[in-house]
JSON list of C-alpha atoms in Angstrom, two decimals:
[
{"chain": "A", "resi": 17, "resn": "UNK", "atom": "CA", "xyz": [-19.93, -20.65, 21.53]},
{"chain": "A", "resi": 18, "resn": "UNK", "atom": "CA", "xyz": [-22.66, -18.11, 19.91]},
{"chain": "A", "resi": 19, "resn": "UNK", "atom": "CA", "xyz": [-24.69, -18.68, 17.21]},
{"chain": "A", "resi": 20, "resn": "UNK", "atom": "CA", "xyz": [-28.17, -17.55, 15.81]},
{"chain": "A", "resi": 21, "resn": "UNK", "atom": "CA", "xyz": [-30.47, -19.59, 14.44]},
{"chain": "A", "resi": 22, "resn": "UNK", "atom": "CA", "xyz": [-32.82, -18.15, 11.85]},
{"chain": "A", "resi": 23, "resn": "UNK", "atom": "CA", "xyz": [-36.35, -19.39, 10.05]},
{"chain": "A", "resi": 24, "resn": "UNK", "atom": "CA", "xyz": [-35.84, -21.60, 7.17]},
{"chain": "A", "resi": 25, "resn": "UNK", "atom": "CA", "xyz": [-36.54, -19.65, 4.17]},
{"chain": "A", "resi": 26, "resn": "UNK", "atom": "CA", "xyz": [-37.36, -18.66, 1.12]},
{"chain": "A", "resi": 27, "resn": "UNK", "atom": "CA", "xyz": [-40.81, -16.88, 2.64]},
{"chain": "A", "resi": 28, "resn": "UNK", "atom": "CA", "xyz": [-43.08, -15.69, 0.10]},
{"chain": "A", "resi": 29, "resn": "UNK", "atom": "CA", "xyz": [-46.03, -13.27, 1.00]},
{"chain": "A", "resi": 30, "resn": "UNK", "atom": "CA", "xyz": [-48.50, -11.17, -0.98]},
{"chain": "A", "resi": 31, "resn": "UNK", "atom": "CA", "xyz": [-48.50, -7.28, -0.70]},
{"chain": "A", "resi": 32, "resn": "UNK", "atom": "CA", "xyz": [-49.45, -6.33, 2.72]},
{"chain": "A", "resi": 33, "resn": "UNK", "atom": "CA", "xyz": [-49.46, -9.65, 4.61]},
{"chain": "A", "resi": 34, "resn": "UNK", "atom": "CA", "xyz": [-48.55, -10.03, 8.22]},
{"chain": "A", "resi": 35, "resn": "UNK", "atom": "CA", "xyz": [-44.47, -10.98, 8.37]},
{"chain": "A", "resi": 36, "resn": "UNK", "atom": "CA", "xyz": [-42.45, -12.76, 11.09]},
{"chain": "A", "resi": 37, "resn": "UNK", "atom": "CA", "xyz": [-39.22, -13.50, 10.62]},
{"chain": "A", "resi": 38, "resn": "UNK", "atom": "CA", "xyz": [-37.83, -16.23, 13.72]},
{"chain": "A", "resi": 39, "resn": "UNK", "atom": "CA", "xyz": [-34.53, -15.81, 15.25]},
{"chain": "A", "resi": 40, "resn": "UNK", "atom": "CA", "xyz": [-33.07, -17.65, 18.54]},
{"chain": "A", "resi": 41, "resn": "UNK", "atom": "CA", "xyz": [-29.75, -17.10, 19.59]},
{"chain": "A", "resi": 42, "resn": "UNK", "atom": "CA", "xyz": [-27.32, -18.90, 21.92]},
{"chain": "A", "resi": 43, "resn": "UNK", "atom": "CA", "xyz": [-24.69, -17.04, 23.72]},
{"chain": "A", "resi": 44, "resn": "UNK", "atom": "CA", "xyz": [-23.06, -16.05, 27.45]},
{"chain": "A", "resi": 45, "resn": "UNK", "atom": "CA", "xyz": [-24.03, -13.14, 28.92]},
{"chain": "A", "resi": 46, "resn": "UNK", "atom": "CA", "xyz": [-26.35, -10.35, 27.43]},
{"chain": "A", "resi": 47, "resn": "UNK", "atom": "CA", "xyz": [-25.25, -10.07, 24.01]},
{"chain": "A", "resi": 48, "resn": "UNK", "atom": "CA", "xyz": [-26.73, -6.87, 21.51]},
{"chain": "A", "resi": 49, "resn": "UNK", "atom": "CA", "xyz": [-28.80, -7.91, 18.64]},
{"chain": "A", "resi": 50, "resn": "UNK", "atom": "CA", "xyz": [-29.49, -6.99, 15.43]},
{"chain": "A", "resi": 51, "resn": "UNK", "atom": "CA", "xyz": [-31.30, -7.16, 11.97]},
{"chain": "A", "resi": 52, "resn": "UNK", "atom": "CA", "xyz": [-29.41, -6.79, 8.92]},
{"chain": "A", "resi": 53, "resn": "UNK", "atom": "CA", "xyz": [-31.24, -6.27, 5.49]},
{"chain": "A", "resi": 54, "resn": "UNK", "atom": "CA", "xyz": [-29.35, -7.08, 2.06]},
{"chain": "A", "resi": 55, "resn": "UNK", "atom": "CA", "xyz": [-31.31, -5.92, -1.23]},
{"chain": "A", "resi": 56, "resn": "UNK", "atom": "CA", "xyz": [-30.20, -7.50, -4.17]},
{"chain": "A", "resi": 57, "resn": "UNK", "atom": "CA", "xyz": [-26.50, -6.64, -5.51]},
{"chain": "A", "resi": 58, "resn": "UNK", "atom": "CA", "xyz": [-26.29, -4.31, -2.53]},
{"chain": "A", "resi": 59, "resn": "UNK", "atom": "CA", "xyz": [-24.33, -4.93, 0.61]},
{"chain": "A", "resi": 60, "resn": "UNK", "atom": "CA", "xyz": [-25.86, -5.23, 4.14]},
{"chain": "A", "resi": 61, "resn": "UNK", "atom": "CA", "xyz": [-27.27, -2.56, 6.12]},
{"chain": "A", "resi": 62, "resn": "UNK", "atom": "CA", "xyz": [-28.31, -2.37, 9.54]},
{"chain": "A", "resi": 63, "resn": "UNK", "atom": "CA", "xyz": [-32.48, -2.64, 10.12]},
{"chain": "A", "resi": 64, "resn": "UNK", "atom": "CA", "xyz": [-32.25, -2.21, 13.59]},
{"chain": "A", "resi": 65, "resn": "UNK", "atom": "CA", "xyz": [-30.51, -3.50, 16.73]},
{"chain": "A", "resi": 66, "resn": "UNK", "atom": "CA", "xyz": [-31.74, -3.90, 20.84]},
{"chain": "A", "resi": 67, "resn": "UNK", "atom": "CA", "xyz": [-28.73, -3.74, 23.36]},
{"chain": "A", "resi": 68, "resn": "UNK", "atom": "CA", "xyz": [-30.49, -5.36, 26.60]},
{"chain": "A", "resi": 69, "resn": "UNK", "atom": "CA", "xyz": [-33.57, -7.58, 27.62]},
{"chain": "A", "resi": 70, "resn": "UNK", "atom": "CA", "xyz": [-37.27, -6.43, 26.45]},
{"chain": "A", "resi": 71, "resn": "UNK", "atom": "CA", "xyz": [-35.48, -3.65, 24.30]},
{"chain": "A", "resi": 72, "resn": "UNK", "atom": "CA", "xyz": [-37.94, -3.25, 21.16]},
{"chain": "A", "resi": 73, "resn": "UNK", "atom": "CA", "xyz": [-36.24, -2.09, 17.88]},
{"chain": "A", "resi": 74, "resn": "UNK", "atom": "CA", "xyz": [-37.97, -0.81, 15.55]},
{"chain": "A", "resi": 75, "resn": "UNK", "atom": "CA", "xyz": [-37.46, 0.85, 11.64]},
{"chain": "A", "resi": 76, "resn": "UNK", "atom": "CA", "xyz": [-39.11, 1.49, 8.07]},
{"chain": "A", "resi": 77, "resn": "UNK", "atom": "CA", "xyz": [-42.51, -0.39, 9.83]},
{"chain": "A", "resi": 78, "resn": "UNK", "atom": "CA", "xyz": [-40.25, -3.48, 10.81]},
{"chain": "A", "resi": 79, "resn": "UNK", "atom": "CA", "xyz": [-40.18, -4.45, 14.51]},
{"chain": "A", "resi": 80, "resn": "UNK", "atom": "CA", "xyz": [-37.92, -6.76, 16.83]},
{"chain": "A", "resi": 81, "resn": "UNK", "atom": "CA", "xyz": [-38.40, -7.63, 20.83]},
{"chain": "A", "resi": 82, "resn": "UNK", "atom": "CA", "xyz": [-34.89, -8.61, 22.72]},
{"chain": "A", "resi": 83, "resn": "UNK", "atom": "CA", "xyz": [-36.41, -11.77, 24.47]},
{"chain": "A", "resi": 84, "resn": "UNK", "atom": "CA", "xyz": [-34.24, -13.07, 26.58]},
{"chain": "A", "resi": 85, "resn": "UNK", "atom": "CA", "xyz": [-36.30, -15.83, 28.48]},
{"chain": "A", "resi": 86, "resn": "UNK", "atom": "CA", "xyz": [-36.80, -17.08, 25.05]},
{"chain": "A", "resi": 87, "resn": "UNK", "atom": "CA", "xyz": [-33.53, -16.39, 23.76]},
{"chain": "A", "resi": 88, "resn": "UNK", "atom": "CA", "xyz": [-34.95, -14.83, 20.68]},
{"chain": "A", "resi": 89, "resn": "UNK", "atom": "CA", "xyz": [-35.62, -11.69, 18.41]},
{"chain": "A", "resi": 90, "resn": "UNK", "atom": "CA", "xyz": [-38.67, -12.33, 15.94]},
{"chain": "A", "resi": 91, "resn": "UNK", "atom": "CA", "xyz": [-38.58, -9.75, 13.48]},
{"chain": "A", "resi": 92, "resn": "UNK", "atom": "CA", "xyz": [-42.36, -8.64, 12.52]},
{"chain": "A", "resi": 93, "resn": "UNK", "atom": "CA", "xyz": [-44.01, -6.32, 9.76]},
{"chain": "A", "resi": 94, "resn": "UNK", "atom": "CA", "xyz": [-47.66, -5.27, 10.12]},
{"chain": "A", "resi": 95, "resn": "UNK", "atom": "CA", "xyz": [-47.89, -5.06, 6.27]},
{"chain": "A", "resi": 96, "resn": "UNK", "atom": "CA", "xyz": [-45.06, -5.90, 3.60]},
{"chain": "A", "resi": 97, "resn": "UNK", "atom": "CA", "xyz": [-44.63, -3.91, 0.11]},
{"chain": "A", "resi": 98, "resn": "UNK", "atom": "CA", "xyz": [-43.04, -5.14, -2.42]},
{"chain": "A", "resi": 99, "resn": "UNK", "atom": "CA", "xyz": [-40.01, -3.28, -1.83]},
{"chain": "A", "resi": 100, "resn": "UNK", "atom": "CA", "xyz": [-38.93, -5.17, 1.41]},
{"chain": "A", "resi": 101, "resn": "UNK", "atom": "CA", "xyz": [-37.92, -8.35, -0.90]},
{"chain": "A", "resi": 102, "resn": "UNK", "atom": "CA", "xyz": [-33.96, -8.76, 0.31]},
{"chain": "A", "resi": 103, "resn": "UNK", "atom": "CA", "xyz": [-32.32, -11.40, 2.47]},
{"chain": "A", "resi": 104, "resn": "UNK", "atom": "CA", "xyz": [-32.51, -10.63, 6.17]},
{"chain": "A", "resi": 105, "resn": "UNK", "atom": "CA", "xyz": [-29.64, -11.56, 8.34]},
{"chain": "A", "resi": 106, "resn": "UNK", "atom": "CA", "xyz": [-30.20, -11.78, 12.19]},
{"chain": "A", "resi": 107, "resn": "UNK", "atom": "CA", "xyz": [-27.00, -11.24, 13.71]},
{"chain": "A", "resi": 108, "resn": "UNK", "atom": "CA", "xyz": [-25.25, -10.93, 17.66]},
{"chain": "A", "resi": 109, "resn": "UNK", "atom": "CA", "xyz": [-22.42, -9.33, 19.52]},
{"chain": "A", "resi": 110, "resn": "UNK", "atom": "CA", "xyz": [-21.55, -11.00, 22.67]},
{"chain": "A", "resi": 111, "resn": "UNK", "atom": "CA", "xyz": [-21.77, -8.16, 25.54]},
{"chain": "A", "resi": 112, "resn": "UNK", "atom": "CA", "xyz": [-19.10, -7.40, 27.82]},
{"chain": "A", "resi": 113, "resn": "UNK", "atom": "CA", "xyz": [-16.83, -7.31, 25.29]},
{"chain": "A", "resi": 114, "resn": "UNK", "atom": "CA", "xyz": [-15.05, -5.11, 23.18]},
{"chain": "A", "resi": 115, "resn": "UNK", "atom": "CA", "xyz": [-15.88, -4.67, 19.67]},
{"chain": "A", "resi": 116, "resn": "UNK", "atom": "CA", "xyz": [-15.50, -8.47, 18.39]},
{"chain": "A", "resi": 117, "resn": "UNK", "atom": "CA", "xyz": [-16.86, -11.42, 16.54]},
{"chain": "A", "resi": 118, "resn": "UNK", "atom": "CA", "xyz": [-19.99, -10.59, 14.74]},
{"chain": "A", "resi": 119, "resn": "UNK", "atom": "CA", "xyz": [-21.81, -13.53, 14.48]},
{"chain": "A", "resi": 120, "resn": "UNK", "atom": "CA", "xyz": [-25.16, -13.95, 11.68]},
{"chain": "A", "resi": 121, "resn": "UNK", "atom": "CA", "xyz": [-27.84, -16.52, 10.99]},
{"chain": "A", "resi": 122, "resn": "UNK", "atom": "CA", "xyz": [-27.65, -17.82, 7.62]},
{"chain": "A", "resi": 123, "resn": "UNK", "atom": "CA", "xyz": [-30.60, -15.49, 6.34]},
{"chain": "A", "resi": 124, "resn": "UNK", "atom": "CA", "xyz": [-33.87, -15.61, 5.43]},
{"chain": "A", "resi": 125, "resn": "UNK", "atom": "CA", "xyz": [-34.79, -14.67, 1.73]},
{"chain": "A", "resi": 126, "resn": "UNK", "atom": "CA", "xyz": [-38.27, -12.56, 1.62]},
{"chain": "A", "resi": 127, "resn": "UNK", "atom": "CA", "xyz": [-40.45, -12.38, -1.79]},
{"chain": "A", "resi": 128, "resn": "UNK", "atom": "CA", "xyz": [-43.30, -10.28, -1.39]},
{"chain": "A", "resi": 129, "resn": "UNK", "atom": "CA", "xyz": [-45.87, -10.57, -4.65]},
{"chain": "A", "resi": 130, "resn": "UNK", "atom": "CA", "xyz": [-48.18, -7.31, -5.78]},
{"chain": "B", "resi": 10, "resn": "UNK", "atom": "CA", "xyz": [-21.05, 10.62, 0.60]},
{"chain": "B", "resi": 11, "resn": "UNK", "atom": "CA", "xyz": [-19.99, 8.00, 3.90]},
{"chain": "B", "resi": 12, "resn": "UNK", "atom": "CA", "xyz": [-18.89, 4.69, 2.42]},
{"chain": "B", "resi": 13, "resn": "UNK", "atom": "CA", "xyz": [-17.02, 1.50, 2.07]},
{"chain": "B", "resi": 14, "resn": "UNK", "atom": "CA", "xyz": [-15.68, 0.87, -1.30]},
{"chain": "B", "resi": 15, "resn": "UNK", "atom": "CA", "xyz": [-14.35, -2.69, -1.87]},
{"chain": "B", "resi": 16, "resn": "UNK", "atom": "CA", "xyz": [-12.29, -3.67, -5.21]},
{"chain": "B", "resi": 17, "resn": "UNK", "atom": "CA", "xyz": [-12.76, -5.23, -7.71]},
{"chain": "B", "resi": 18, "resn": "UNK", "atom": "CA", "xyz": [-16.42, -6.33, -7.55]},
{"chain": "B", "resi": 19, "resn": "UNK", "atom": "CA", "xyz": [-15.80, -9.46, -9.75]},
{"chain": "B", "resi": 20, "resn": "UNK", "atom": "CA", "xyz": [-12.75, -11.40, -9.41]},
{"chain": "B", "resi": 21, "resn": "UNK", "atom": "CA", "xyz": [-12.12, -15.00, -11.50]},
{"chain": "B", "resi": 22, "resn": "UNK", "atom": "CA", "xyz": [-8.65, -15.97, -10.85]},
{"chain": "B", "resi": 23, "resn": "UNK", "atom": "CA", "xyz": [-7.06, -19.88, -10.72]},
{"chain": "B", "resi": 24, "resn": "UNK", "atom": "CA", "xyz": [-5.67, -21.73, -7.89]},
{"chain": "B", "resi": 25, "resn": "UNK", "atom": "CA", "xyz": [-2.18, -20.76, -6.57]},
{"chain": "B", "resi": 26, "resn": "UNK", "atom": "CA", "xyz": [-1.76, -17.33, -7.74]},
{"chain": "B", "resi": 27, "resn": "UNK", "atom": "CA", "xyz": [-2.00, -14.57, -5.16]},
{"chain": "B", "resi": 28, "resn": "UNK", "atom": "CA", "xyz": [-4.91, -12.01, -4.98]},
{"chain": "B", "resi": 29, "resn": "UNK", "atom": "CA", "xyz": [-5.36, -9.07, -2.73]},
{"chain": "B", "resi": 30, "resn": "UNK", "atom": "CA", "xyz": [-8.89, -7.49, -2.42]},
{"chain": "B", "resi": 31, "resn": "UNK", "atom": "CA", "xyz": [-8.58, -4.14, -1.26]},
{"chain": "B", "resi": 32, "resn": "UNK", "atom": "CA", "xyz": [-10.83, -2.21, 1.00]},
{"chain": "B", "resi": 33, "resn": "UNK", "atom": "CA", "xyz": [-11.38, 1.44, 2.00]},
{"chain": "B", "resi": 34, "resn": "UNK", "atom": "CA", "xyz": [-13.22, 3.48, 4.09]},
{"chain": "B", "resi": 35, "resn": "UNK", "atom": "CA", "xyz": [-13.61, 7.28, 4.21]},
{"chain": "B", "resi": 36, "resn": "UNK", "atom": "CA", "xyz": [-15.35, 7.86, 7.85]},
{"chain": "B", "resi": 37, "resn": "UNK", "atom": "CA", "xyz": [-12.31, 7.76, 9.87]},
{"chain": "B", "resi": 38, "resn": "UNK", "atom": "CA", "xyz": [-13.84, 4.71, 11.47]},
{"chain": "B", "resi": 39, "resn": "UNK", "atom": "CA", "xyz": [-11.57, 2.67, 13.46]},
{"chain": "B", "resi": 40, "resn": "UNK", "atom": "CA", "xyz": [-13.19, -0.80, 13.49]},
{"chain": "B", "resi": 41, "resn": "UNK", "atom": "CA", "xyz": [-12.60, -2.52, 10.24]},
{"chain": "B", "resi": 42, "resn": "UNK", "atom": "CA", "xyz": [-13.75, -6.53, 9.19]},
{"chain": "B", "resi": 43, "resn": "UNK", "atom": "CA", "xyz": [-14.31, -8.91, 6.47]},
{"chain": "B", "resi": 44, "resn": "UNK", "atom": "CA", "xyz": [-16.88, -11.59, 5.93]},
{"chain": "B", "resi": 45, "resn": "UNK", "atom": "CA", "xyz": [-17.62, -13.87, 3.48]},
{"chain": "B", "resi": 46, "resn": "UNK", "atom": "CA", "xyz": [-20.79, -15.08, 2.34]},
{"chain": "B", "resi": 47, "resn": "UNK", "atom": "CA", "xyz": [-21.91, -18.24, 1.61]},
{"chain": "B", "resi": 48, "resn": "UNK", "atom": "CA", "xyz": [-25.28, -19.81, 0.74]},
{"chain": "B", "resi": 49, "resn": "UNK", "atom": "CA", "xyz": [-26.70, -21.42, 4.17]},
{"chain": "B", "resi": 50, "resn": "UNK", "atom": "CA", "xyz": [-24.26, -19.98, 5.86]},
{"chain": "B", "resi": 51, "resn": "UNK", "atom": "CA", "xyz": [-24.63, -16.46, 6.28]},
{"chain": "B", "resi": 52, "resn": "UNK", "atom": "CA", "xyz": [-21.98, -14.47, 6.70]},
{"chain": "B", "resi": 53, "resn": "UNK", "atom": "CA", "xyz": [-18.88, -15.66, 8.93]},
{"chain": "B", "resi": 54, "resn": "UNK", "atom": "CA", "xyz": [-16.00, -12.99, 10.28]},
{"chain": "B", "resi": 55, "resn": "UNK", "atom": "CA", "xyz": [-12.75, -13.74, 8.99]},
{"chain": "B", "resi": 56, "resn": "UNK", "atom": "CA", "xyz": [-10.44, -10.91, 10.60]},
{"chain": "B", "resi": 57, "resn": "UNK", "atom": "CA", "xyz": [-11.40, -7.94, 12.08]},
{"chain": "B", "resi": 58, "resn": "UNK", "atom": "CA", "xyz": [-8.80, -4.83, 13.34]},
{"chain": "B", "resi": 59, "resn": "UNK", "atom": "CA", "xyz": [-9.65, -2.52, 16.07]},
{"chain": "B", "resi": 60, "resn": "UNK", "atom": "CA", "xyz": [-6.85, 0.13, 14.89]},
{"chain": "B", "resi": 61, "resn": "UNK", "atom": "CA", "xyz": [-3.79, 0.98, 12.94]},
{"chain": "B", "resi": 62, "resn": "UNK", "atom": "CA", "xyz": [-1.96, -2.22, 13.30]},
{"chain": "B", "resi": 63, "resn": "UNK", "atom": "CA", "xyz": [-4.24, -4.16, 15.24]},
{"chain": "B", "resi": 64, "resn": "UNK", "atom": "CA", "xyz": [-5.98, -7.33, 13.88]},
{"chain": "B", "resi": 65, "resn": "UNK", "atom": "CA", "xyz": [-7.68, -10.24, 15.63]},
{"chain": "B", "resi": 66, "resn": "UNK", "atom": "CA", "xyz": [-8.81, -13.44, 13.89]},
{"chain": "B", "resi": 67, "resn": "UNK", "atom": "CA", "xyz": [-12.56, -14.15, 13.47]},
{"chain": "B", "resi": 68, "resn": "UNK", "atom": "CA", "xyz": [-14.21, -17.50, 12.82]},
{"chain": "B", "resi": 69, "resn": "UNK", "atom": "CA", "xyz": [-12.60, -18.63, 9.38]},
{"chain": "B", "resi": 70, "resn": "UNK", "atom": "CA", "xyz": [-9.23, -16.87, 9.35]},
{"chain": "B", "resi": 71, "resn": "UNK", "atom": "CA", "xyz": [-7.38, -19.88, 7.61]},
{"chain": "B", "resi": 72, "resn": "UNK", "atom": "CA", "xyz": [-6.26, -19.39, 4.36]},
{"chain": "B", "resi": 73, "resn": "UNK", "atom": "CA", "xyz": [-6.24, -15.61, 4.47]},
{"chain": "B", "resi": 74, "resn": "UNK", "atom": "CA", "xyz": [-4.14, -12.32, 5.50]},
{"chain": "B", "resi": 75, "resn": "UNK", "atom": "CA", "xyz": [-4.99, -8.98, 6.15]},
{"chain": "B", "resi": 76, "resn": "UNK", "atom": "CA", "xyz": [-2.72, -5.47, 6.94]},
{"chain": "B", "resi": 77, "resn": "UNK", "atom": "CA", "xyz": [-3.84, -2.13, 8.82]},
{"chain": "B", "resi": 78, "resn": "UNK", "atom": "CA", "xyz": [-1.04, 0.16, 8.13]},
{"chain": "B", "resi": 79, "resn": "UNK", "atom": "CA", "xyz": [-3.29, 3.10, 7.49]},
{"chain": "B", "resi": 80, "resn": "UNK", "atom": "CA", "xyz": [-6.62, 3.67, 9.11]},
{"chain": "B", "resi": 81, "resn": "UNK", "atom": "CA", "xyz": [-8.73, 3.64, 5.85]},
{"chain": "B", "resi": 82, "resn": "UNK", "atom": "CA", "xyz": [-7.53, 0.63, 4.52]},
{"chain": "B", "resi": 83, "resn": "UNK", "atom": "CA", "xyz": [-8.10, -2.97, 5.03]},
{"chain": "B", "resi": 84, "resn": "UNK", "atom": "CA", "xyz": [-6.71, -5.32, 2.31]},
{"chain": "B", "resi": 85, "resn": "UNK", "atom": "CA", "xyz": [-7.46, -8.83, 2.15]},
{"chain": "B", "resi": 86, "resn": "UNK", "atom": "CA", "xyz": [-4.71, -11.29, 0.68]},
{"chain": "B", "resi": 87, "resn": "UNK", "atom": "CA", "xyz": [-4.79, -14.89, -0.29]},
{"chain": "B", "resi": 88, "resn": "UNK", "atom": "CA", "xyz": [-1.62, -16.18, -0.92]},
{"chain": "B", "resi": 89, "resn": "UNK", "atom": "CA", "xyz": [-2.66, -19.21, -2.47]},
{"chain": "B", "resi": 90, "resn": "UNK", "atom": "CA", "xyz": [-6.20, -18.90, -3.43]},
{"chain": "B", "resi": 91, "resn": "UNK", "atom": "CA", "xyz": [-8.22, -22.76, -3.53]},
{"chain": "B", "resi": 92, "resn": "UNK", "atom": "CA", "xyz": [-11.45, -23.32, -4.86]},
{"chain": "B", "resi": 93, "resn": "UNK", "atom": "CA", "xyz": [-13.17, -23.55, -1.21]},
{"chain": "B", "resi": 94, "resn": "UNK", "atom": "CA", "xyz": [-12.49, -19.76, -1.15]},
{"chain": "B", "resi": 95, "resn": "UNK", "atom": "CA", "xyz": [-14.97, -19.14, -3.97]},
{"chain": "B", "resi": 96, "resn": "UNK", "atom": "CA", "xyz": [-17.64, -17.02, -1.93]},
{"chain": "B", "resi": 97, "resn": "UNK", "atom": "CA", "xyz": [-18.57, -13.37, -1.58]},
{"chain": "B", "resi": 98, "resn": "UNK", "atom": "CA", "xyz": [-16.60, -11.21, 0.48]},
{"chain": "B", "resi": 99, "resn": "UNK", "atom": "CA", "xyz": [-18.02, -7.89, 2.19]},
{"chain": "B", "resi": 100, "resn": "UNK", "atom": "CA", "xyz": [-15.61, -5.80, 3.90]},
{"chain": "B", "resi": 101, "resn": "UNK", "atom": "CA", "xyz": [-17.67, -3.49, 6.47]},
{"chain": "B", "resi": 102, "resn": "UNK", "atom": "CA", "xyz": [-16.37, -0.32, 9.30]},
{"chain": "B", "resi": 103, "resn": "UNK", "atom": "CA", "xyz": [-17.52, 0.74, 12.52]},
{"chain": "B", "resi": 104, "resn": "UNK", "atom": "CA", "xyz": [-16.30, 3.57, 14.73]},
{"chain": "B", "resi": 105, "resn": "UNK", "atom": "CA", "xyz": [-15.06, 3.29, 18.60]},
{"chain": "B", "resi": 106, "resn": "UNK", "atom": "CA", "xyz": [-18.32, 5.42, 19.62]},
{"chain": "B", "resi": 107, "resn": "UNK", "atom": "CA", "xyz": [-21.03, 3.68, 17.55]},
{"chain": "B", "resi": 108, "resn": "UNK", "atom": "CA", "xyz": [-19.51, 0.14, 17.34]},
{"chain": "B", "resi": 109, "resn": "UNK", "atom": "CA", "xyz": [-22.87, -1.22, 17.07]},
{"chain": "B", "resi": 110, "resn": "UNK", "atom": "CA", "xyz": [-23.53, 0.21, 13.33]},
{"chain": "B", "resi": 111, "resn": "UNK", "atom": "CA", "xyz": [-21.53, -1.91, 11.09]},
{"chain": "B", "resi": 112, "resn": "UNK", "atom": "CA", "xyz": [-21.28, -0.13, 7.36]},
{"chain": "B", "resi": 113, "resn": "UNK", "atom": "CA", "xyz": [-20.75, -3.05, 4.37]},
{"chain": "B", "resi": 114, "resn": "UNK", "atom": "CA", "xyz": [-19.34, -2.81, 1.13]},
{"chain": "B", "resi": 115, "resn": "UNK", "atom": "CA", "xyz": [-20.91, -3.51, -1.75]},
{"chain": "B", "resi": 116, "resn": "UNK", "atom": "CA", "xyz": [-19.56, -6.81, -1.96]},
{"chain": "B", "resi": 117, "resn": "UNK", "atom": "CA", "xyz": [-16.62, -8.87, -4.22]},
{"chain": "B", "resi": 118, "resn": "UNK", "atom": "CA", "xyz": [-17.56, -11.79, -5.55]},
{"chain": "B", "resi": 119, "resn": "UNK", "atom": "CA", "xyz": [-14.57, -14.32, -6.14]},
{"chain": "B", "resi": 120, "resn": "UNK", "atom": "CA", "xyz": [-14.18, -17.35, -8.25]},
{"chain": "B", "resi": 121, "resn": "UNK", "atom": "CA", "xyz": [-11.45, -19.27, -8.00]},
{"chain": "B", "resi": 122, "resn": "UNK", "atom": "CA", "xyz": [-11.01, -22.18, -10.42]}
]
C-alpha cells in the first residue's frame, strides 16, 4: 500500500537557520505530492504540491523536489522566521487514479526561536 | 469568504450515545472527506464522496457513517461513539477541476468518555 514517512520531530531552530524537513514515500505508480502546513488551532492548508518526477514546488520561501529515484520530497527553507512554527504534514495521492485516498506522514512539529 | 465550516468545535459526549458532526462547504466543490487526527499518526481518511450520493471508504471507516444528500454538506455520524474515537476530526473539499487543493476545516475536537 502507500505511505509517507516523515522526519522524527519536534525540530527546533533559531531565527533564520537553514530547514529540511525529510519525507520518503512508498507507492505504485507516479503518485502527486504535497506539503501541508497546520498553525496552531487552525486547520491544514496546502504549502505546495509537485505532480511528476523532478517537479520543484515551491511557496512563502519553502521549497520541495519530486525525487523519484529516491522516493522522496525534502522540504527546505533558506531562512526560517518565527512565524513558520506549525506542524507540517507531507502527504500523497496515488496517480492514475481518480480523486481518492489521501494519505499523510504523521507530521513534523517546527519551533523556530527569535 | 471560501470555506469549510465544521460544527461544533468541541464535543465531550459518553460512550453509546449518538453524535453527528456536521460539515459544510460553500464553493460548490464536489469532492468532500474527513480525517481524523491523531498524535503520531497524522491524519488518516475515513470516507470521502466524489458527489451527491457518492461515498467511498478511506483507511479507518469502522465505527463511522457519513450522508451526501446535498452537495454542501457532509455529516459525520457515530452511532455508538467509544473512547478509541477520541481524536480530532477535520472535514476538508476539493473541486473536480483542482482536485489537488484540498480546503480543511478548522477542526472538531471530540472526547468521548
Amino acid at each position: 500500500g502507500n505511505s509517507v514517512t516523515q522526519m522524527e520531530g519536534p525540530v527546533t531552530l533559531s531565527e533564520e537557520a537553514f530547514l529540511t524537513i525529510n519525507c520518503t514515500y512508498t507507492a505504485t505508480g507516479y503518485p502527486s505530492l504535497f506539503w501541508y502546513v497546520q498553525y496552531p488551532g487552525e486547520g491544514l492548508q496546502l504549502l505546495l504540491k509537485a505532480t511528476k518526477a523532478d517537479d520543484k514546488g515551491s511557496n512563502k520561501g519553502f521549497e520541495a523536489t519530486y525525487r523519484k529515484e529516491t522516493t522522496s520530497f525534502h522540504l527546505e527553507k533558506g531562512s526560517v522566521q518565527v512565524s513558520d512554527s506549525a506542524v507540517y504534514f507531507c502527504a500523497l495521492r496515488p496517480g492514475g487514479t481518480s480523486y481518492g485516498k489521501l494519505t499523510f506522514g504523521q507530521g513534523t512539529i517546527l519551533t523556530v526561536h527569535p | 469568504e471560501a470555506q469549510v465550516t465544521q460544527n461544533p468545535r468541541y464535543l465531550i459526549t459518553v460512550t453509546g450515545k449518538k453524535l453527528t458532526v456536521t460539515c459544510s462547504q460553500n464553493m460548490n466543490h464536489e469532492y468532500m472527506s474527513w480525517y481524523r487526527q491523531d498524535p503520531g499518526l497524522g491524519l488518516r481518511q475515513i470516507y470521502y464522496s466524489m458527489n451527491v450520493e457518492v461515498t467511498d471508504k478511506g483507511d479507518v471507516p469502522e465505527g463511522y457513517k457519513v450522508s451526501r444528500k446535498e452537495k454542501r454538506n457532509f455529516p459525520l455520524i457515530l452511532e455508538s461513539p467509544s473512547p478509541n474515537q477520541t481524536s480530532l476530526y477535520f472535514c476538508a473539499s476539493s473541486s473536480a477541476t483542482r482536485q489537488l487543493e484540498q480546503y480543511f476545516g478548522p477542526g472538531t475536537r471530540l472526547t468521548v468518555t
